Amino acid sequence: ILENDEPFYGPASGFAGAYAGEDPEVEELSQDDGTVDRYYVVSHEPGDNRFATKFEIQPSEDTLAIYWVDFFPRTPDPINVYIAEDEDGLPGDIIGEMYTAHPDSGRVVQRFHFPGADQPRIINNIDSGTSFWVVFKYMENTPSWPSLGVDTNPESVDAALNKFYTEADGWLEQSQWQLVVRVATDIPTDPPIIIPPPDPIIPEVFRLGNPYPNPFNGLSLIPIDLPEAANIEFKIYNIDGRLLESTNFGTVTAGLRKLPINASSLPAGLYFVDVKAGVDGGMLKVVQIK
């Protein structure tokens, strides 16, 4: 949030996700049995807490989008989430963008929705299918137990689909546990339709409208059809022709404008407003009541 050039910061909001219209009919992919048996931390060194699990998609001619990822963090610390290409059995280039998830609590499932306009898209192979990785990367300043929930059931564990990362050794296989992760896929959402703002109405000739309300109490508006930008000034006179108030609005852009008369400091009575708009203008009669 900005006020002029001064930023203001607030706490990150909790996870949220909703779809306009009908919810998508997603297919959920997983490699585990759905039970968190323990929480695994790669190490206590900054930069070493990165986890990845691989998903394989059956051959199809459809392009798929990743809608959301479910995971189990041990603590409610921020964590980066992204989808990566499979490069020789390891996480490769990022597909789409890397986002920072802000869990609202620990030891319970957290769902991160990828923004609809920026969903990672998986280009499938109609002959052989394709693979992708879900990668979790904790911040370097994360507390000392930045861990994720894992399944230790031997039937769930596949070292080829399960990796962890250290700065010293890079990506390594993990054969003792499987990340408990759910990935929701479906055909991509349509991009948002951008509705351009209507073109401003530019009048062909200058016209001064009737003030409203009139009579008024303190404040009234004067409609002005302005065919081109002009310096506008209001001068308020009493019935004796004495100047009482003057307001200069500076240069006003062309269009259908409504500018205020502020006569709150004047007593009730009949007044005349002299309107100057460049070379155009006019005189209006107004009545103030109190």
mmCIF file of C-alpha atoms in Angstrom:
data_model
loop_
_atom_site.group_PDB
_atom_site.id
_atom_site.type_symbol
_atom_site.label_atom_id
_atom_site.label_comp_id
_atom_site.label_asym_id
_atom_site.label_seq_id
_atom_site.Cartn_x
_atom_site.Cartn_y
_atom_site.Cartn_z
ATOM 1 C CA ILE A 1 0.000 0.000 0.000
ATOM 2 C CA LEU A 2 1.366 3.406 -0.931
ATOM 3 C CA GLU A 3 0.514 6.846 0.327
ATOM 4 C CA ASN A 4 2.293 9.164 -2.070
ATOM 5 C CA ASP A 5 5.759 7.553 -2.132
ATOM 6 C CA GLU A 6 5.622 6.147 1.402
ATOM 7 C CA PRO A 7 5.073 2.350 1.606
ATOM 8 C CA PHE A 8 3.056 0.763 4.400
ATOM 9 C CA TYR A 9 3.396 -2.933 5.185
ATOM 10 C CA GLY A 10 0.974 -5.298 6.880
ATOM 11 C CA PRO A 11 0.955 -8.999 7.735
ATOM 12 C CA ALA A 12 0.507 -11.462 4.892
ATOM 13 C CA SER A 13 -3.026 -12.742 4.474
ATOM 14 C CA GLY A 14 -3.861 -16.387 5.002
ATOM 15 C CA PHE A 15 -4.343 -18.894 2.214
ATOM 16 C CA ALA A 16 -7.461 -18.300 0.137
ATOM 17 C CA GLY A 17 -8.871 -19.611 -3.096
ATOM 18 C CA ALA A 18 -12.161 -19.274 -4.883
ATOM 19 C CA TYR A 19 -13.296 -19.448 -8.470
ATOM 20 C CA ALA A 20 -15.801 -17.261 -10.249
ATOM 21 C CA GLY A 21 -18.661 -19.381 -11.543
ATOM 22 C CA GLU A 22 -18.277 -23.150 -11.258
ATOM 23 C CA ASP A 23 -15.326 -24.765 -9.501
ATOM 24 C CA PRO A 24 -13.005 -26.603 -11.913
ATOM 25 C CA GLU A 25 -13.324 -30.389 -12.160
ATOM 26 C CA VAL A 26 -9.699 -31.065 -11.314
ATOM 27 C CA GLU A 27 -7.797 -34.329 -11.176
ATOM 28 C CA GLU A 28 -5.655 -34.697 -8.054
ATOM 29 C CA LEU A 29 -2.284 -36.407 -8.373
ATOM 30 C CA SER A 30 -0.277 -37.855 -5.481
ATOM 31 C CA GLN A 31 2.550 -40.310 -4.769
ATOM 32 C CA ASP A 32 1.850 -41.008 -1.070
ATOM 33 C CA ASP A 33 -0.793 -42.752 1.040
ATOM 34 C CA GLY A 34 -2.147 -39.448 2.376
ATOM 35 C CA THR A 35 -0.815 -39.903 5.924
ATOM 36 C CA VAL A 36 1.886 -37.691 7.437
ATOM 37 C CA ASP A 37 4.145 -39.987 9.471
ATOM 38 C CA ARG A 38 6.800 -37.435 10.353
ATOM 39 C CA TYR A 39 8.288 -34.084 9.319
ATOM 40 C CA TYR A 40 11.576 -34.012 7.462
ATOM 41 C CA VAL A 41 14.178 -31.241 7.484
ATOM 42 C CA VAL A 42 17.058 -31.384 5.013
ATOM 43 C CA SER A 43 19.517 -29.559 7.264
ATOM 44 C CA HIS A 44 19.816 -26.550 9.540
ATOM 45 C CA GLU A 45 22.019 -24.643 7.081
ATOM 46 C CA PRO A 46 20.561 -21.690 5.149
ATOM 47 C CA GLY A 47 19.789 -22.562 1.533
ATOM 48 C CA ASP A 48 19.691 -26.324 2.068
ATOM 49 C CA ASN A 49 15.996 -26.809 2.735
ATOM 50 C CA ARG A 50 14.607 -27.593 -0.685
ATOM 51 C CA PHE A 51 12.288 -30.485 -1.469
ATOM 52 C CA ALA A 52 10.856 -31.842 -4.728
ATOM 53 C CA THR A 53 8.525 -34.590 -5.864
ATOM 54 C CA LYS A 54 7.926 -35.717 -9.433
ATOM 55 C CA PHE A 55 4.589 -36.352 -11.132
ATOM 56 C CA GLU A 56 4.064 -38.219 -14.386
ATOM 57 C CA ILE A 57 1.135 -37.525 -16.720
ATOM 58 C CA GLN A 58 -0.276 -40.099 -19.098
ATOM 59 C CA PRO A 59 -0.033 -39.437 -22.854
ATOM 60 C CA SER A 60 -2.598 -36.932 -24.052
ATOM 61 C CA GLU A 61 -2.982 -34.116 -26.534
ATOM 62 C CA ASP A 62 -4.300 -31.825 -23.803
ATOM 63 C CA THR A 63 -2.291 -29.017 -22.257
ATOM 64 C CA LEU A 64 -2.784 -29.133 -18.490
ATOM 65 C CA ALA A 65 -2.600 -26.355 -15.926
ATOM 66 C CA ILE A 66 -1.615 -26.674 -12.271
ATOM 67 C CA TYR A 67 -4.458 -25.216 -10.192
ATOM 68 C CA TRP A 68 -3.239 -25.806 -6.653
ATOM 69 C CA VAL A 69 -0.790 -27.701 -4.479
ATOM 70 C CA ASP A 70 -1.581 -29.216 -1.060
ATOM 71 C CA PHE A 71 1.279 -29.811 1.393
ATOM 72 C CA PHE A 72 1.970 -30.172 5.120
ATOM 73 C CA PRO A 73 4.463 -27.681 6.631
ATOM 74 C CA ARG A 74 5.631 -28.251 10.193
ATOM 75 C CA THR A 75 5.628 -24.502 10.955
ATOM 76 C CA PRO A 76 3.721 -21.519 9.480
ATOM 77 C CA ASP A 77 6.842 -20.039 7.895
ATOM 78 C CA PRO A 78 6.850 -18.614 4.342
ATOM 79 C CA ILE A 79 7.965 -21.045 1.674
ATOM 80 C CA ASN A 80 8.539 -20.679 -2.059
ATOM 81 C CA VAL A 81 6.514 -22.982 -4.308
ATOM 82 C CA TYR A 82 7.034 -23.579 -8.009
ATOM 83 C CA ILE A 83 6.578 -26.094 -10.806
ATOM 84 C CA ALA A 84 9.685 -27.230 -12.696
ATOM 85 C CA GLU A 85 10.387 -29.117 -15.885
ATOM 86 C CA ASP A 86 11.887 -32.601 -15.678
ATOM 87 C CA GLU A 87 15.464 -32.517 -16.946
ATOM 88 C CA ASP A 88 17.104 -35.943 -16.961
ATOM 89 C CA GLY A 89 15.233 -37.001 -13.830
ATOM 90 C CA LEU A 90 15.901 -33.793 -11.864
ATOM 91 C CA PRO A 91 14.008 -30.516 -11.368
ATOM 92 C CA GLY A 92 14.931 -28.136 -14.180
ATOM 93 C CA ASP A 93 13.703 -24.777 -15.403
ATOM 94 C CA ILE A 94 10.763 -23.153 -13.639
ATOM 95 C CA ILE A 95 7.433 -23.377 -15.467
ATOM 96 C CA GLY A 96 5.604 -20.099 -14.973
ATOM 97 C CA GLU A 97 6.578 -18.216 -11.832
ATOM 98 C CA MET A 98 7.866 -18.993 -8.339
ATOM 99 C CA TYR A 99 5.443 -17.837 -5.637
ATOM 100 C CA THR A 100 5.790 -17.432 -1.889
ATOM 101 C CA ALA A 101 3.144 -19.276 0.113
ATOM 102 C CA HIS A 102 2.262 -18.042 3.605
ATOM 103 C CA PRO A 103 0.823 -20.953 5.637
ATOM 104 C CA ASP A 104 -1.658 -19.869 8.292
ATOM 105 C CA SER A 105 -0.675 -22.719 10.632
ATOM 106 C CA GLY A 106 1.605 -25.722 10.920
ATOM 107 C CA ARG A 107 1.032 -29.501 10.964
ATOM 108 C CA VAL A 108 -2.185 -29.241 8.926
ATOM 109 C CA VAL A 109 -2.722 -29.335 5.187
ATOM 110 C CA GLN A 110 -2.142 -26.044 3.398
ATOM 111 C CA ARG A 111 -3.409 -25.312 -0.117
ATOM 112 C CA PHE A 112 -1.623 -22.887 -2.394
ATOM 113 C CA HIS A 113 -3.587 -21.706 -5.451
ATOM 114 C CA PHE A 114 -1.615 -20.617 -8.473
ATOM 115 C CA PRO A 115 -3.125 -17.380 -9.849
ATOM 116 C CA GLY A 116 -5.563 -18.112 -12.672
ATOM 117 C CA ALA A 117 -3.855 -15.890 -15.217
ATOM 118 C CA ASP A 118 -0.413 -17.334 -14.346
ATOM 119 C CA GLN A 119 -1.108 -21.037 -13.886
ATOM 120 C CA PRO A 120 1.903 -23.205 -14.751
ATOM 121 C CA ARG A 121 1.017 -25.048 -17.967
ATOM 122 C CA ILE A 122 2.243 -28.529 -18.801
ATOM 123 C CA ILE A 123 2.575 -29.286 -22.519
ATOM 124 C CA ASN A 124 1.800 -32.996 -22.738
ATOM 125 C CA ASN A 125 3.263 -35.491 -25.199
ATOM 126 C CA ILE A 126 0.614 -37.465 -27.064
ATOM 127 C CA ASP A 127 2.972 -40.450 -27.457
ATOM 128 C CA SER A 128 4.977 -40.688 -24.230
ATOM 129 C CA GLY A 129 3.295 -38.402 -21.704
ATOM 130 C CA THR A 130 5.333 -35.950 -19.694
ATOM 131 C CA SER A 131 6.681 -35.280 -16.208
ATOM 132 C CA PHE A 132 7.033 -32.268 -13.968
ATOM 133 C CA TRP A 133 8.271 -31.478 -10.456
ATOM 134 C CA VAL A 134 6.671 -29.648 -7.558
ATOM 135 C CA VAL A 135 9.448 -27.846 -5.690
ATOM 136 C CA PHE A 136 9.366 -26.300 -2.201
ATOM 137 C CA LYS A 137 12.144 -23.960 -1.139
ATOM 138 C CA TYR A 138 12.329 -22.435 2.334
ATOM 139 C CA MET A 139 13.777 -18.947 2.831
ATOM 140 C CA GLU A 140 17.344 -18.619 4.046
ATOM 141 C CA ASN A 141 16.167 -16.805 7.185
ATOM 142 C CA THR A 142 13.605 -19.488 8.075
ATOM 143 C CA PRO A 143 13.798 -20.821 11.677
ATOM 144 C CA SER A 144 15.846 -23.928 12.381
ATOM 145 C CA TRP A 145 13.120 -26.544 11.767
ATOM 146 C CA PRO A 146 11.829 -25.784 8.260
ATOM 147 C CA SER A 147 10.350 -29.190 7.515
ATOM 148 C CA LEU A 148 7.578 -30.757 5.445
ATOM 149 C CA GLY A 149 5.305 -33.702 6.153
ATOM 150 C CA VAL A 150 6.386 -37.039 4.682
ATOM 151 C CA ASP A 151 5.030 -40.554 4.282
ATOM 152 C CA THR A 152 7.408 -43.321 5.426
ATOM 153 C CA ASN A 153 5.346 -46.239 4.115
ATOM 154 C CA PRO A 154 7.822 -48.257 1.987
ATOM 155 C CA GLU A 155 5.114 -48.889 -0.603
ATOM 156 C CA SER A 156 4.811 -45.138 -1.189
ATOM 157 C CA VAL A 157 8.508 -44.328 -1.451
ATOM 158 C CA ASP A 158 10.137 -44.076 -4.875
ATOM 159 C CA ALA A 159 13.586 -42.493 -4.793
ATOM 160 C CA ALA A 160 13.362 -41.586 -8.486
ATOM 161 C CA LEU A 161 10.347 -39.386 -7.732
ATOM 162 C CA ASN A 162 11.630 -37.885 -4.503
ATOM 163 C CA LYS A 163 14.511 -35.420 -4.153
ATOM 164 C CA PHE A 164 16.061 -33.060 -1.659
ATOM 165 C CA TYR A 165 18.685 -30.406 -2.235
ATOM 166 C CA THR A 166 21.851 -29.219 -0.530
ATOM 167 C CA GLU A 167 24.159 -26.477 -1.764
ATOM 168 C CA ALA A 168 27.139 -28.803 -1.423
ATOM 169 C CA ASP A 169 25.759 -31.755 -3.409
ATOM 170 C CA GLY A 170 22.791 -30.443 -5.403
ATOM 171 C CA TRP A 171 19.757 -32.680 -5.870
ATOM 172 C CA LEU A 172 19.924 -36.048 -4.103
ATOM 173 C CA GLU A 173 17.565 -39.030 -4.005
ATOM 174 C CA GLN A 174 15.558 -39.790 -0.889
ATOM 175 C CA SER A 175 14.626 -43.447 -0.469
ATOM 176 C CA GLN A 176 13.251 -43.365 3.101
ATOM 177 C CA TRP A 177 10.262 -41.043 2.728
ATOM 178 C CA GLN A 178 7.857 -39.553 0.235
ATOM 179 C CA LEU A 179 6.589 -35.961 0.399
ATOM 180 C CA VAL A 180 2.870 -35.784 1.177
ATOM 181 C CA VAL A 181 1.754 -33.552 -1.674
ATOM 182 C CA ARG A 182 -1.397 -33.235 -3.768
ATOM 183 C CA VAL A 183 -1.431 -31.495 -7.139
ATOM 184 C CA ALA A 184 -4.661 -30.457 -8.869
ATOM 185 C CA THR A 185 -4.621 -30.375 -12.678
ATOM 186 C CA ASP A 186 -7.189 -29.490 -15.311
ATOM 187 C CA ILE A 187 -7.364 -27.736 -18.643
ATOM 188 C CA PRO A 188 -6.172 -24.120 -18.325
ATOM 189 C CA THR A 189 -8.610 -21.387 -17.426
ATOM 190 C CA ASP A 190 -9.399 -18.885 -20.127
ATOM 191 C CA PRO A 191 -7.418 -15.668 -19.806
ATOM 192 C CA PRO A 192 -9.355 -12.787 -18.318
ATOM 193 C CA ILE A 193 -11.278 -10.644 -20.765
ATOM 194 C CA ILE A 194 -9.955 -7.110 -20.668
ATOM 195 C CA ILE A 195 -12.765 -4.618 -21.118
ATOM 196 C CA PRO A 196 -11.263 -1.294 -22.162
ATOM 197 C CA PRO A 197 -12.659 1.798 -20.509
ATOM 198 C CA PRO A 198 -15.072 3.718 -22.715
ATOM 199 C CA ASP A 199 -13.652 6.577 -24.703
ATOM 200 C CA PRO A 200 -14.326 9.889 -22.977
ATOM 201 C CA ILE A 201 -17.084 11.971 -24.532
ATOM 202 C CA ILE A 202 -15.613 15.155 -25.970
ATOM 203 C CA PRO A 203 -18.290 17.727 -26.834
ATOM 204 C CA GLU A 204 -18.030 19.650 -30.082
ATOM 205 C CA VAL A 205 -19.019 23.026 -28.631
ATOM 206 C CA PHE A 206 -18.802 24.808 -25.303
ATOM 207 C CA ARG A 207 -21.961 24.753 -23.215
ATOM 208 C CA LEU A 208 -22.720 26.014 -19.734
ATOM 209 C CA GLY A 209 -25.438 24.044 -17.935
ATOM 210 C CA ASN A 210 -27.799 25.085 -15.159
ATOM 211 C CA PRO A 211 -26.398 24.828 -11.612
ATOM 212 C CA TYR A 212 -27.905 22.133 -9.436
ATOM 213 C CA PRO A 213 -29.201 22.170 -6.885
ATOM 214 C CA ASN A 214 -30.445 25.708 -7.268
ATOM 215 C CA PRO A 215 -31.459 27.091 -4.794
ATOM 216 C CA PHE A 216 -28.650 25.499 -2.756
ATOM 217 C CA ASN A 217 -27.130 25.570 0.694
ATOM 218 C CA GLY A 218 -23.370 26.086 0.536
ATOM 219 C CA LEU A 219 -22.501 23.892 -2.450
ATOM 220 C CA SER A 220 -23.809 23.534 -6.002
ATOM 221 C CA LEU A 221 -22.442 22.024 -9.220
ATOM 222 C CA ILE A 222 -22.163 23.687 -12.618
ATOM 223 C CA PRO A 223 -22.124 21.353 -15.661
ATOM 224 C CA ILE A 224 -19.703 22.465 -18.376
ATOM 225 C CA ASP A 225 -19.280 20.899 -21.829
ATOM 226 C CA LEU A 226 -15.632 21.588 -22.585
ATOM 227 C CA PRO A 227 -14.513 20.856 -26.190
ATOM 228 C CA GLU A 228 -10.856 21.462 -25.366
ATOM 229 C CA ALA A 229 -8.707 21.929 -22.287
ATOM 230 C CA ALA A 230 -9.018 25.367 -20.740
ATOM 231 C CA ASN A 231 -8.270 27.330 -17.603
ATOM 232 C CA ILE A 232 -11.526 27.669 -15.669
ATOM 233 C CA GLU A 233 -12.335 30.332 -13.103
ATOM 234 C CA PHE A 234 -15.523 31.084 -11.148
ATOM 235 C CA LYS A 235 -16.256 34.541 -9.707
ATOM 236 C CA ILE A 236 -19.252 35.123 -7.434
ATOM 237 C CA TYR A 237 -20.866 38.607 -7.358
ATOM 238 C CA ASN A 238 -23.725 39.984 -5.285
ATOM 239 C CA ILE A 239 -26.634 41.902 -6.820
ATOM 240 C CA ASP A 240 -24.664 45.138 -6.445
ATOM 241 C CA GLY A 241 -21.878 43.768 -8.665
ATOM 242 C CA ARG A 242 -19.338 43.417 -5.852
ATOM 243 C CA LEU A 243 -16.905 40.497 -6.166
ATOM 244 C CA LEU A 244 -17.266 38.187 -3.149
ATOM 245 C CA GLU A 245 -15.519 34.914 -3.998
ATOM 246 C CA SER A 246 -13.140 33.695 -6.694
ATOM 247 C CA THR A 247 -12.061 30.115 -7.480
ATOM 248 C CA ASN A 248 -9.491 29.148 -10.123
ATOM 249 C CA PHE A 249 -9.551 25.448 -11.081
ATOM 250 C CA GLY A 250 -6.457 25.665 -13.257
ATOM 251 C CA THR A 251 -6.354 23.796 -16.574
ATOM 252 C CA VAL A 252 -9.281 21.385 -16.885
ATOM 253 C CA THR A 253 -9.150 18.652 -19.552
ATOM 254 C CA ALA A 254 -11.755 18.426 -22.309
ATOM 255 C CA GLY A 255 -14.944 16.489 -21.599
ATOM 256 C CA LEU A 256 -18.223 16.700 -19.723
ATOM 257 C CA ARG A 257 -17.261 18.382 -16.458
ATOM 258 C CA LYS A 258 -19.075 19.316 -13.247
ATOM 259 C CA LEU A 259 -17.345 21.911 -11.100
ATOM 260 C CA PRO A 260 -18.461 23.095 -7.659
ATOM 261 C CA ILE A 261 -19.569 26.504 -6.436
ATOM 262 C CA ASN A 262 -18.665 26.832 -2.776
ATOM 263 C CA ALA A 263 -20.606 29.681 -1.198
ATOM 264 C CA SER A 264 -20.757 28.301 2.334
ATOM 265 C CA SER A 265 -19.184 31.491 3.736
ATOM 266 C CA LEU A 266 -21.822 33.741 2.149
ATOM 267 C CA PRO A 267 -25.234 34.636 3.610
ATOM 268 C CA ALA A 268 -28.513 33.635 2.004
ATOM 269 C CA GLY A 269 -29.388 35.654 -1.072
ATOM 270 C CA LEU A 270 -29.228 36.053 -4.836
ATOM 271 C CA TYR A 271 -25.798 35.829 -6.519
ATOM 272 C CA PHE A 272 -24.299 35.833 -9.980
ATOM 273 C CA VAL A 273 -21.538 33.426 -11.016
ATOM 274 C CA ASP A 274 -19.230 34.554 -13.815
ATOM 275 C CA VAL A 275 -17.714 31.465 -15.482
ATOM 276 C CA LYS A 276 -14.547 31.849 -17.570
ATOM 277 C CA ALA A 277 -13.267 28.851 -19.575
ATOM 278 C CA GLY A 278 -10.474 30.078 -21.806
ATOM 279 C CA VAL A 279 -12.139 32.283 -24.418
ATOM 280 C CA ASP A 280 -15.600 30.923 -23.525
ATOM 281 C CA GLY A 281 -17.809 31.611 -20.556
ATOM 282 C CA GLY A 282 -21.130 32.869 -19.295
ATOM 283 C CA MET A 283 -23.051 34.321 -16.376
ATOM 284 C CA LEU A 284 -25.349 32.236 -14.137
ATOM 285 C CA LYS A 285 -27.854 33.291 -11.484
ATOM 286 C CA VAL A 286 -27.932 31.245 -8.258
ATOM 287 C CA VAL A 287 -29.833 31.472 -4.982
ATOM 288 C CA GLN A 288 -28.351 30.473 -1.654
ATOM 289 C CA ILE A 289 -30.681 29.489 1.194
ATOM 290 C CA LYS A 290 -29.766 28.854 4.809
#
